[in-house]
Every structure is written in C-alpha cells, then in structure tokens.
PDB file of C-alpha atoms and ligand atoms in Angstrom:
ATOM      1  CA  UNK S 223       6.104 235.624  23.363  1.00 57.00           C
ATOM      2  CA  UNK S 224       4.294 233.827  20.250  1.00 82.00           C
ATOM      3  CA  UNK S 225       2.192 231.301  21.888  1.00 96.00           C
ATOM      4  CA  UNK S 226       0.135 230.139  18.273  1.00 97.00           C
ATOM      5  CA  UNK S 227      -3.271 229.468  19.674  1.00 98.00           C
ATOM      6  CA  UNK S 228      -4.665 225.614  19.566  1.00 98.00           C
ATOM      7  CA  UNK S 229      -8.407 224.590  19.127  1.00 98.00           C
ATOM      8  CA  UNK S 230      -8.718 221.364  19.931  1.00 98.00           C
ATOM      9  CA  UNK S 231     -11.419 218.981  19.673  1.00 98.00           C
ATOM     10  CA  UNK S 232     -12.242 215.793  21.518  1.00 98.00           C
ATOM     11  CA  UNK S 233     -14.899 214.251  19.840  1.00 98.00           C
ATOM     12  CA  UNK S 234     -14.748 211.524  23.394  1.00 98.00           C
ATOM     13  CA  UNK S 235     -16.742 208.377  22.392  1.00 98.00           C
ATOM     14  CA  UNK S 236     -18.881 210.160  19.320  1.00 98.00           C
ATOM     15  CA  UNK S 237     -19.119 209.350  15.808  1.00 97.00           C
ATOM     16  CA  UNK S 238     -19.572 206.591  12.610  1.00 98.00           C
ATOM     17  CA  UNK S 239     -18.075 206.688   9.557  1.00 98.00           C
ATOM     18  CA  UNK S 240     -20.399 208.495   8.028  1.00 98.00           C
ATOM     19  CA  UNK S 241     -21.001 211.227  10.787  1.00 98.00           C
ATOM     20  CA  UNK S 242     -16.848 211.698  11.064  1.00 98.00           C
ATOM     21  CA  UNK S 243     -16.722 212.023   7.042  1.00 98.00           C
ATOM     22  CA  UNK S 244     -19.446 214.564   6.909  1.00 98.00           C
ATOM     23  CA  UNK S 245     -17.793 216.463   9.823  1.00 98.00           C
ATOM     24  CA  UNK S 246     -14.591 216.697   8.675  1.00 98.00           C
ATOM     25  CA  UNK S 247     -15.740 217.679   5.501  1.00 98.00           C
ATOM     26  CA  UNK S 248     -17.217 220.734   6.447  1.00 98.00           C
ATOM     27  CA  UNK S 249     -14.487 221.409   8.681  1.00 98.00           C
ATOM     28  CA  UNK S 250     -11.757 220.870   5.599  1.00 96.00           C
ATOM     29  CA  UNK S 251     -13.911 223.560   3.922  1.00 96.00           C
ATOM     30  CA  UNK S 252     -12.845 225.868   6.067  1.00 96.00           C
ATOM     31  CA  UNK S 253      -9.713 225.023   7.926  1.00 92.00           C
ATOM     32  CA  UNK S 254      -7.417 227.455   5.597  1.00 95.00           C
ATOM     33  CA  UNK S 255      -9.587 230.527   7.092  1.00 97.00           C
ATOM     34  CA  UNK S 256      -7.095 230.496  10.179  1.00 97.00           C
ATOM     35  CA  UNK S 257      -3.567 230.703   9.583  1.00 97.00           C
ATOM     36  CA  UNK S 258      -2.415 231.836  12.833  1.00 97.00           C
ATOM     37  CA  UNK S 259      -4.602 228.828  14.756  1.00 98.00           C
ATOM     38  CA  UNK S 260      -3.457 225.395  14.899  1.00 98.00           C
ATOM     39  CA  UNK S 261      -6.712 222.932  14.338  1.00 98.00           C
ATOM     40  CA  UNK S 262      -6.357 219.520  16.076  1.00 98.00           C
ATOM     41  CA  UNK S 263      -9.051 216.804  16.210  1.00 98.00           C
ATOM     42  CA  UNK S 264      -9.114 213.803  18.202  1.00 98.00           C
ATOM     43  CA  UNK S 265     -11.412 211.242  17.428  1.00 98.00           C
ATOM     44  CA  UNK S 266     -12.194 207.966  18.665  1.00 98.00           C
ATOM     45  CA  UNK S 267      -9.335 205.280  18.095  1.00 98.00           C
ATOM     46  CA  UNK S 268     -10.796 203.324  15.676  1.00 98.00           C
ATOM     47  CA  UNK S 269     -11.376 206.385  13.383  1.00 98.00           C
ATOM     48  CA  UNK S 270      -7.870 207.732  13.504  1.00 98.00           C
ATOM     49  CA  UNK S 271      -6.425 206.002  10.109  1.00 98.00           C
ATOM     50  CA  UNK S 272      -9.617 206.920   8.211  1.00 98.00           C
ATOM     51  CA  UNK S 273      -9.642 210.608   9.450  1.00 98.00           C
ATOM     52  CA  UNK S 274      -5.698 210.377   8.910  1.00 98.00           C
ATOM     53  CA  UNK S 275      -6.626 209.829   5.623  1.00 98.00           C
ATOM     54  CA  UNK S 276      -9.507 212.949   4.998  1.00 98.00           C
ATOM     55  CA  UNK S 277      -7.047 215.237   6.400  1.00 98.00           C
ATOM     56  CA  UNK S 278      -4.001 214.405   4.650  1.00 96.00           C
ATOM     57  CA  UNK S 279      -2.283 217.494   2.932  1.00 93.00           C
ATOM     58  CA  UNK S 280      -4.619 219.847   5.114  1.00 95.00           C
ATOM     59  CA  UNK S 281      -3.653 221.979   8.199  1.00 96.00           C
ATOM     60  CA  UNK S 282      -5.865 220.135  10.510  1.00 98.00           C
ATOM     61  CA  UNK S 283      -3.706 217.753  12.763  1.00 98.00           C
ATOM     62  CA  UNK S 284      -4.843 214.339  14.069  1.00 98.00           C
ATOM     63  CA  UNK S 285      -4.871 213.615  17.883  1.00 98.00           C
ATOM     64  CA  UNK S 286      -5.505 210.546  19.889  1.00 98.00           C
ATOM     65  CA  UNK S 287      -7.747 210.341  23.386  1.00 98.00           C
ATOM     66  CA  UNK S 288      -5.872 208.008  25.112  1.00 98.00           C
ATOM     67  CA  UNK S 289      -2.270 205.445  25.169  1.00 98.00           C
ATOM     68  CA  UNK S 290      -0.733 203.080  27.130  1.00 98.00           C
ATOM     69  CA  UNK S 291       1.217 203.464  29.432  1.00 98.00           C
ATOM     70  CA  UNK S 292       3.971 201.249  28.140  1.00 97.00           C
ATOM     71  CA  UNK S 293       7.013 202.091  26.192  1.00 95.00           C
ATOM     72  CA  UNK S 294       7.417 198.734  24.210  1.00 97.00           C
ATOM     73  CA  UNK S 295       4.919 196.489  21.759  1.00 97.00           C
ATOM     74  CA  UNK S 296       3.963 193.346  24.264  1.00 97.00           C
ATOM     75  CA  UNK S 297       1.185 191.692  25.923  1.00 98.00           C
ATOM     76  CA  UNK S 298      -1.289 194.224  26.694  1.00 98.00           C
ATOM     77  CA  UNK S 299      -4.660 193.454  25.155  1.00 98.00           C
ATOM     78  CA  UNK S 300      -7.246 196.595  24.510  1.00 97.00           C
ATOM     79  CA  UNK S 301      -4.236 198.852  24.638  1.00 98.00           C
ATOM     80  CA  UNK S 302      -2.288 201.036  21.927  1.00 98.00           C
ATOM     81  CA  UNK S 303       1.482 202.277  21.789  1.00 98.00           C
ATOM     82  CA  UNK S 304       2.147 205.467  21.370  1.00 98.00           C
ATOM     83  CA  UNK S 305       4.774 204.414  18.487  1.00 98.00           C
ATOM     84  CA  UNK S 306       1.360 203.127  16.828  1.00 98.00           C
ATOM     85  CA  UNK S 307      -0.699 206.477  17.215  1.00 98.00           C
ATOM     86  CA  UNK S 308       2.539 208.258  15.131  1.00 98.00           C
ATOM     87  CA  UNK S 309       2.681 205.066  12.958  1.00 98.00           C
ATOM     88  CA  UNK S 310      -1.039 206.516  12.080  1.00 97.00           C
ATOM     89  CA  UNK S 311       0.039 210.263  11.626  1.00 98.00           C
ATOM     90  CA  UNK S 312      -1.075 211.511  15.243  1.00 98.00           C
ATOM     91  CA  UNK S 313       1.050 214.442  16.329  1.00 98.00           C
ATOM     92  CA  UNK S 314      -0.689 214.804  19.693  1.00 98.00           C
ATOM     93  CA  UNK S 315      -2.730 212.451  22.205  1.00 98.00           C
ATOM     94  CA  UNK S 316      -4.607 213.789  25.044  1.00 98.00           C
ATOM     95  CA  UNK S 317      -3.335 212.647  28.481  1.00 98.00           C
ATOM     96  CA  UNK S 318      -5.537 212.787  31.955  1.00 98.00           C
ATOM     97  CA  UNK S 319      -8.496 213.662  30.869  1.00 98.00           C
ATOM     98  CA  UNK S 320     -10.660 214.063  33.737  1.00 97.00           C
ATOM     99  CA  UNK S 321     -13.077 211.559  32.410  1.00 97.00           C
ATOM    100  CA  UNK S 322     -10.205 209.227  32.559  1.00 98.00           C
ATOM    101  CA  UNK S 323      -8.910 210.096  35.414  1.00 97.00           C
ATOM    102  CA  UNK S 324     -12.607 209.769  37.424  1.00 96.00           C
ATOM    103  CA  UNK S 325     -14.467 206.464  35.469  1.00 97.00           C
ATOM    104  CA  UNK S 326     -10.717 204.470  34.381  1.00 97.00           C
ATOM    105  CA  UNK S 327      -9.158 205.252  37.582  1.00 97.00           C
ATOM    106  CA  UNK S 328      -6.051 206.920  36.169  1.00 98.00           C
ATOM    107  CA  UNK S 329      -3.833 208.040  38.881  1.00 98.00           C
ATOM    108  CA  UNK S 330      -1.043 210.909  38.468  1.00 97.00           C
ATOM    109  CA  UNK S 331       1.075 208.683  38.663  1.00 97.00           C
ATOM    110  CA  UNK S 332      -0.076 206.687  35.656  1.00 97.00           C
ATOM    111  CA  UNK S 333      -0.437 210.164  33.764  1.00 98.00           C
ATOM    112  CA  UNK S 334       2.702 210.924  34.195  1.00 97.00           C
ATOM    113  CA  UNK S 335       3.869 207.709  33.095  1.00 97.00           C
ATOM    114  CA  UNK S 336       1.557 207.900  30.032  1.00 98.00           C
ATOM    115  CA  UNK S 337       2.755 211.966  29.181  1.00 98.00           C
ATOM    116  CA  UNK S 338       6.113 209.998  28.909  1.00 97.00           C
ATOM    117  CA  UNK S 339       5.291 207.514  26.800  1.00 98.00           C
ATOM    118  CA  UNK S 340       3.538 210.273  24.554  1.00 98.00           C
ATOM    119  CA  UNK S 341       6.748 212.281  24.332  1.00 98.00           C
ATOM    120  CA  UNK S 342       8.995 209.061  24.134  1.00 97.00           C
ATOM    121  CA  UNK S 343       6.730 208.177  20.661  1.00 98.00           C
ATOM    122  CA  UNK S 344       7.123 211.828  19.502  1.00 98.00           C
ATOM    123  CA  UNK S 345       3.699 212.960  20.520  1.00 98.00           C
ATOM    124  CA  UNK S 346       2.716 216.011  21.748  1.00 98.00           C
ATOM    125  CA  UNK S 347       0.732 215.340  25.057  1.00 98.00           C
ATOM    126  CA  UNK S 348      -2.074 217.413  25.857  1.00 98.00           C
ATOM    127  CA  UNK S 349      -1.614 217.241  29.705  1.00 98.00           C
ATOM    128  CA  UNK S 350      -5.493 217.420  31.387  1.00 98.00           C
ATOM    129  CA  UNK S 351      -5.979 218.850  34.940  1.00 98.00           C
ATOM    130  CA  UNK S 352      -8.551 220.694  36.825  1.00 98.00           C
ATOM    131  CA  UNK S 353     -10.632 220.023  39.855  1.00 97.00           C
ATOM    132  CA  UNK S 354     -14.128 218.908  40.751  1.00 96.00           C
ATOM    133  CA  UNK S 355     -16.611 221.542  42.080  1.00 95.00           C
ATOM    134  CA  UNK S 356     -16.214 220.443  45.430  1.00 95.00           C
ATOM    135  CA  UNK S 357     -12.824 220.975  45.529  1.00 97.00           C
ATOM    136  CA  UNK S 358     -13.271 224.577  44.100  1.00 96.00           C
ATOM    137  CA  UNK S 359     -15.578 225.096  46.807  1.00 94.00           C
ATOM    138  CA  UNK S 360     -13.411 223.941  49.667  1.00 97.00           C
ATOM    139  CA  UNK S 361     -10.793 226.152  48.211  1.00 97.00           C
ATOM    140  CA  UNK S 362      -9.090 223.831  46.868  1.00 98.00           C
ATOM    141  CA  UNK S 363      -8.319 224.823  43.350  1.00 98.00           C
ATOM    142  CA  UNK S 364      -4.914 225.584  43.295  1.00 98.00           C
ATOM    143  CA  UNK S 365      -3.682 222.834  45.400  1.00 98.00           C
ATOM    144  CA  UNK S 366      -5.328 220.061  43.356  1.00 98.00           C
ATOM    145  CA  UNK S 367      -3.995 220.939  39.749  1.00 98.00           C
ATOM    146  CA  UNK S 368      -0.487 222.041  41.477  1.00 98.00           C
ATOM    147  CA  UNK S 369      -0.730 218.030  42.627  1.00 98.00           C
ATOM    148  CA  UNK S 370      -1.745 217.004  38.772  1.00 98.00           C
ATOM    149  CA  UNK S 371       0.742 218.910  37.417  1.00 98.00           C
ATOM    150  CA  UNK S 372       3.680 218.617  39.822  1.00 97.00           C
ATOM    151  CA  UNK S 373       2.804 215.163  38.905  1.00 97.00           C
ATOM    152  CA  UNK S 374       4.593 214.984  36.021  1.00 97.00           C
ATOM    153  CA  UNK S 375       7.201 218.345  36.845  1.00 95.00           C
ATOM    154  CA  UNK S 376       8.948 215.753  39.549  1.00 92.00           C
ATOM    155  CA  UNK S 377       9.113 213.137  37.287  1.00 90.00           C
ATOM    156  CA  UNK S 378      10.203 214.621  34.197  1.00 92.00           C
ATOM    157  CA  UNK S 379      11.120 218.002  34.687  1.00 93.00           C
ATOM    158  CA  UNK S 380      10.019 221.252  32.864  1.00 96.00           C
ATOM    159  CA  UNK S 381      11.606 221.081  29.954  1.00 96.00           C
ATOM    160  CA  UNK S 382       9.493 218.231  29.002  1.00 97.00           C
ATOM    161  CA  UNK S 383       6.773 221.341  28.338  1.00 97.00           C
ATOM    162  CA  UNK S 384       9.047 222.834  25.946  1.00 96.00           C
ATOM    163  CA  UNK S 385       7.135 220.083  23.546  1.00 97.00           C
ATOM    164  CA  UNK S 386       3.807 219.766  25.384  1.00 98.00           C
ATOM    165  CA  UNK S 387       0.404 221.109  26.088  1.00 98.00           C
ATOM    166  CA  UNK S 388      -1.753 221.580  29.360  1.00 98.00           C
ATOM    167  CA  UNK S 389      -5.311 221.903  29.404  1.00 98.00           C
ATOM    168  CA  UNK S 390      -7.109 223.259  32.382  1.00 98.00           C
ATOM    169  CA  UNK S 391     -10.623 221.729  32.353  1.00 98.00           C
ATOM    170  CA  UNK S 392     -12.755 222.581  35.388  1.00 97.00           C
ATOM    171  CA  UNK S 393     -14.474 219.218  36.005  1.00 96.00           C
ATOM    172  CA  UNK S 394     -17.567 221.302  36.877  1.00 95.00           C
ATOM    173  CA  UNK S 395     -17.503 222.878  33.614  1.00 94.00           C
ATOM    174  CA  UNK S 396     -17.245 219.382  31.434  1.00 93.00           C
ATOM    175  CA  UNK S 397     -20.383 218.600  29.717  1.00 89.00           C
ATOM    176  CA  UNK S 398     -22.888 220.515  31.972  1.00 91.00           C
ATOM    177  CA  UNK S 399     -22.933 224.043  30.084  1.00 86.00           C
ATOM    178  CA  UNK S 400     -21.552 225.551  32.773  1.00 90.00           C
ATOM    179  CA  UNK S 401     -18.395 227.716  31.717  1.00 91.00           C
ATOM    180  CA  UNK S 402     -15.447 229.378  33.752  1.00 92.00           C
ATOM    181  CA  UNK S 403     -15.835 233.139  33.571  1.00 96.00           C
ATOM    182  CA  UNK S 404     -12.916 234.602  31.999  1.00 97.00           C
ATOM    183  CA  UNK S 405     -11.388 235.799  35.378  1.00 97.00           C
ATOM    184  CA  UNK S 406     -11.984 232.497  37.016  1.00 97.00           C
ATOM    185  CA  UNK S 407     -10.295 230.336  34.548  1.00 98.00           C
ATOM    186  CA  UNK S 408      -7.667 233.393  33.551  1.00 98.00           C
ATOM    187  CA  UNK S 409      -6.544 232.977  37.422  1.00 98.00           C
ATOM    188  CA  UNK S 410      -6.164 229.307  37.207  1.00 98.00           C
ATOM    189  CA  UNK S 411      -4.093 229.423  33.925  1.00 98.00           C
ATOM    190  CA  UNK S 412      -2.066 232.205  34.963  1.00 98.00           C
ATOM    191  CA  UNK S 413      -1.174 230.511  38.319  1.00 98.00           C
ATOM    192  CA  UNK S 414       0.208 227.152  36.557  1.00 98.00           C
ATOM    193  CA  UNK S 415       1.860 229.613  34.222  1.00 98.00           C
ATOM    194  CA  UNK S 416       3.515 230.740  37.366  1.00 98.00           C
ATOM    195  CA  UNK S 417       4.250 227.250  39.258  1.00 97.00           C
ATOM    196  CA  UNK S 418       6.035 226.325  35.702  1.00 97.00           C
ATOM    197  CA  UNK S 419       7.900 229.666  35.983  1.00 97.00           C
ATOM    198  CA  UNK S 420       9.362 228.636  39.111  1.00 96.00           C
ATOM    199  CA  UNK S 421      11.353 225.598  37.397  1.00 95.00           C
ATOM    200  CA  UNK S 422      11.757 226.995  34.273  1.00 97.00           C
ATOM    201  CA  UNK S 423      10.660 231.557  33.025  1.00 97.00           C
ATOM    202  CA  UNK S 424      11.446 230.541  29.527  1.00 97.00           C
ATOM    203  CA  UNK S 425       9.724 226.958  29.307  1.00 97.00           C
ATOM    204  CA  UNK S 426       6.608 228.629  31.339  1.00 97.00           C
ATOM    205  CA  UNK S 427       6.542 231.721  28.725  1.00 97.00           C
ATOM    206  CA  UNK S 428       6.594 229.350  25.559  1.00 97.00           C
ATOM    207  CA  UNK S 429       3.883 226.780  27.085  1.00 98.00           C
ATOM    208  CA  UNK S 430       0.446 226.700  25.786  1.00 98.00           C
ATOM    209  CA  UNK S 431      -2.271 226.315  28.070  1.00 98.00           C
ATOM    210  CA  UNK S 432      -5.738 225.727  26.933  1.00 98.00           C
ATOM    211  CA  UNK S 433      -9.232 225.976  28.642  1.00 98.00           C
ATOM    212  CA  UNK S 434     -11.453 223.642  28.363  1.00 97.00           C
ATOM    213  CA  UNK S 435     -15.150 222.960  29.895  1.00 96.00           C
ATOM    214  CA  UNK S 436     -17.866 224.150  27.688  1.00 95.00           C
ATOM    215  CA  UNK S 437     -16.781 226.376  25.430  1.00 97.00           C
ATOM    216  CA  UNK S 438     -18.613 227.545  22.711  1.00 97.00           C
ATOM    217  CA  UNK S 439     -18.854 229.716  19.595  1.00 97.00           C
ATOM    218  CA  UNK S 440     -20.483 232.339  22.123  1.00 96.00           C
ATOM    219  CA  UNK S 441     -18.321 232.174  24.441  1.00 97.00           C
ATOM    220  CA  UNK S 442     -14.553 231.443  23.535  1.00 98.00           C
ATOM    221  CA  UNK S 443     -14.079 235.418  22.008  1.00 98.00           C
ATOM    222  CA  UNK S 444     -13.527 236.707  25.866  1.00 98.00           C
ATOM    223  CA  UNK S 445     -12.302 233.223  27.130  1.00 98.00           C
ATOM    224  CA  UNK S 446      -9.348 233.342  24.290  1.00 98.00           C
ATOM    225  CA  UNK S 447      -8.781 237.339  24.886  1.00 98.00           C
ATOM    226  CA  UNK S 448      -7.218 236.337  28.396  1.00 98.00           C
ATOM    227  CA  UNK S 449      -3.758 236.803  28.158  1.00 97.00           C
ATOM    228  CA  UNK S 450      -2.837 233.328  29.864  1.00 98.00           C
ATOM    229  CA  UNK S 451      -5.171 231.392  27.320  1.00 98.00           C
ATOM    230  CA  UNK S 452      -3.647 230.072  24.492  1.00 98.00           C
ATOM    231  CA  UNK S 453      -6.968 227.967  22.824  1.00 98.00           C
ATOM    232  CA  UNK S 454      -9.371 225.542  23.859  1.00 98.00           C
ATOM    233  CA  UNK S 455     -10.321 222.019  24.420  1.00 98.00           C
ATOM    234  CA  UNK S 456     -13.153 221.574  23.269  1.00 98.00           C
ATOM    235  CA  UNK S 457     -15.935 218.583  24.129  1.00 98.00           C
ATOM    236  CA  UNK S 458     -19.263 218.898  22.865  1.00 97.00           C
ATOM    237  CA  UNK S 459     -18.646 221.998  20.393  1.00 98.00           C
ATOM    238  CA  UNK S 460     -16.238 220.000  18.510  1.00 98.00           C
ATOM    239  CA  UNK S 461     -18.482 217.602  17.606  1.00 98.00           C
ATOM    240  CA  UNK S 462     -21.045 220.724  15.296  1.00 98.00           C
ATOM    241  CA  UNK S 463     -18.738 221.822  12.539  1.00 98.00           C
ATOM    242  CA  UNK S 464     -20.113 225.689  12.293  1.00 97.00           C
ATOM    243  CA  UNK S 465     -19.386 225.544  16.652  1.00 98.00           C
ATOM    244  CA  UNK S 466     -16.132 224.049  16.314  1.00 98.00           C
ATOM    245  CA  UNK S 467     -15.335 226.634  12.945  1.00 98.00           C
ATOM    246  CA  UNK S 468     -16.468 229.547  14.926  1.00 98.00           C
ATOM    247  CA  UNK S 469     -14.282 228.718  17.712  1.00 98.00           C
ATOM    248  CA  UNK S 470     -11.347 228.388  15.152  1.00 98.00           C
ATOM    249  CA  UNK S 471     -12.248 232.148  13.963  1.00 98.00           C
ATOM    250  CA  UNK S 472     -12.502 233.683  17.800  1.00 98.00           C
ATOM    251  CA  UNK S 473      -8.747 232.219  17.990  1.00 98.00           C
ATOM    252  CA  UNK S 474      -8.050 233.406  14.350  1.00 98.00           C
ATOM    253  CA  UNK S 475      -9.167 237.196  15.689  1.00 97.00           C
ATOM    254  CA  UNK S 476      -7.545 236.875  18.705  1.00 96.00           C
ATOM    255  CA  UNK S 477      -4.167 236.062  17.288  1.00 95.00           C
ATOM    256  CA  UNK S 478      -4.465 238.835  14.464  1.00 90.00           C
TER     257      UNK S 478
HETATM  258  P1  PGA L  62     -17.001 220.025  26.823  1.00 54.47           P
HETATM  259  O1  PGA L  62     -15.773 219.011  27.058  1.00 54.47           O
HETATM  260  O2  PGA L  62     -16.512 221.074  25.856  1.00 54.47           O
HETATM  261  O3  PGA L  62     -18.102 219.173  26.256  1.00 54.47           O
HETATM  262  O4  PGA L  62     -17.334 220.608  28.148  1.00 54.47           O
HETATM  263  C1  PGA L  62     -14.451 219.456  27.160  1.00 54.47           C
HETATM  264  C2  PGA L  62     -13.534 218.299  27.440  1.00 54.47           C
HETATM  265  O5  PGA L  62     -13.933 217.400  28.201  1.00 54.47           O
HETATM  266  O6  PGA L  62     -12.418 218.210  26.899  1.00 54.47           O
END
C-alpha cells in the first residue's frame, strides 16, 4: 500500500513577515530534494496569502491551523470559512489540535463538525488526537483517542478518511522534548489503523497517520521507519529550516 509520507509543520502562533520570508526561503531551496515526501506548512492565518504567494509553483503545500465550524459566510466575527482558506490556496487545515482542544475548549463534537466543514470546502483535514499523560498513565490511551476519533467515524463515516489525515500527538510529548519511543507511538498508530479497519480494510490501509510531539531531525529516522507511520507533525522543528529539511530527508529515505 503507497501511503506517500507527509511532513507537516505547524508553525502555532510563530512568525513576522520577515521571519516567515526568510524561512520559507530556505525551505524553497530545498523542497525539490524529496520527491516521494509531501511538504505542508501551516502558518498563522494572517500569513497564509503571503506564504501562498512564496510558494506558488513549488511542491510545498499551504495549510491552515484552525476554521469555523460553519458551512456558510454569516455573522461570525474572529472566524474564517473553510471556502476562504481554499479561496487562499490551502489544501489542508489542521483540525483538534490538542492545544485547541485544552485552552479553546473544542469538544469532539465541535471537531467533528469542523473536519466537516474542512472536507465540505475541499480541504484536507488533518484530524488531531492523543491523550494527556495522565490518561496514559491510568491506562487510558486507547480509550481516549478511540473517543476522538470515533468522534467523527459516527458522524461521518470512514470513507470520509479516504481524503483525510490523522495525527496522533501525545499531549505529553507537545512542546516539552519529550518524544514517544518508536514502539510506544508505533502501538498507538497501529491500533487506530485497526479501529478504522473495522469500518472500512481498504480506507484504513490507504489512511495516513502521522506522529506528532517533538520530533526532530534526530529523532524522526526510527519514528518514520515504523511501519504504521506515515510522517510527522511537527511543532517546534518546523519553525528551524535545516530541522524541518532534515525531517523532510528522514521521510525522503524512508520512502526510497
Ligand atoms: P512539537 O509540536 O513538535 O513542538 O512538539 C507538535 C504539534 O503540536 O503539532
């Protein structure tokens, strides 16, 4: 099954104009060196035309952080259709993020409703789950992103997938430098492989399911060699252009 690998980066609430333009620069410089990766970057909303713009006619894809989670243009001040995000070349929005989903109080349900909306505007959603460390330590793991993920299953179905992306991002791992090992997060990806397998073998074999939480140029080689790990997410690392580029070449490697 060719699952192309995705390195992803969420740049969260980082950047200027002349940080981004410097950044993507470097990044442009390079972004031919991995055919057999997909490169998405998601910056902050207000830098998503002007990125648009550096990119244009390169591989590297444009991703949003965040949409409503409304289907039509109305009164809903501080928030952004997904019709608007394509309107502005973004193939792909990121949906659930953990952050989101712990300081915006974004319930499953509203994730759900917001994957929708992605899809509805012809965006790919990058579908965020994962669970805190004290849910991992009260055994809890599986349960909680079975919850985030059935989430959106019940309402929509699996073959919503067949045009999605899922990110498992251990909110223990976020930010703090602490990584999954390569059998703890294989386990976790391989067991939402499985709970998709149970609706749908084909959709489940075709879906792409990224880790995220801390990964780095030293460490995504042995995170990306798991066979359920199709690319990364990728926080802080995304934000260094040799980090982010080195992560694009453990992919490239991989996928060779
Ligand atoms: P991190 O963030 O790589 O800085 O841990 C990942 C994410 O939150 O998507």
């Amino acid at each position: 099954m060719d699952r192309r690998k995705l390195i992803a980066g969420n740049w969260k609430m980082n950047g200027s104009r002349d940080a981004n333009t410097s950044l993507v620069h470097e990044i442009m410089l390079d972004a031919r060196k991995y055919p057999k990766v997909d490169v998405l970057i998601c910056p902050p909303l207000v830098y998503l035309d002007s990125v648009g713009r550096q990119i244009e006619g390169s591989p590297v894809q444009l991703g949003a952080q965040n949409l409503a989670d409304q289907q039509k243009a109305g009164a809903f001040t501080g928030e952004v259709l997904g019709s608007m995000l394509r309107d502005i070349g973004c193939s792909a929005v990121i949906v659930g993020h953990s952050e989101r989903r712990s300081l915006y109080g974004e319930s499953d349900a509203v994730v759900a409703r917001k994957f929708q909306c992605a899809q509805n505007s012809g965006l790919i959603p990058v579908l965020c789950i994962g669970e805190t460390l004290q849910e991992r330590e009260s055994g809890a793991t599986e349960a909680v992103v079975a919850r985030q993920l059935d989430a959106v299953l019940v309402s929509s179905g699996a073959a919503v997938f067949k045009n999605a992306v899922i990110a498992y991002e251990p909110v223990w791992a976020i930010g703090t430098g602490r990584t999954a090992t390569p059998e703890q997060a294989q386990a976790v990806h391989q067991f939402i492989r499985g709970r998709l397998a149970v609706q749908d073998a084909k959709i489940a074999k075709s879906t792409r399911i990224l880790y995220g939480g801390s990964m780095k140029a030293d460490n995504a080689g042995e995170l990306l060699a798991c066979p359920d790990i199709d690319g990364g997410l990728i926080g802080g690392a995304s934000l260094k252009a040799n980090e982010f580029l080195a992560i694009c070449a453990a992919a490239q490697a991989q996928s060779e």
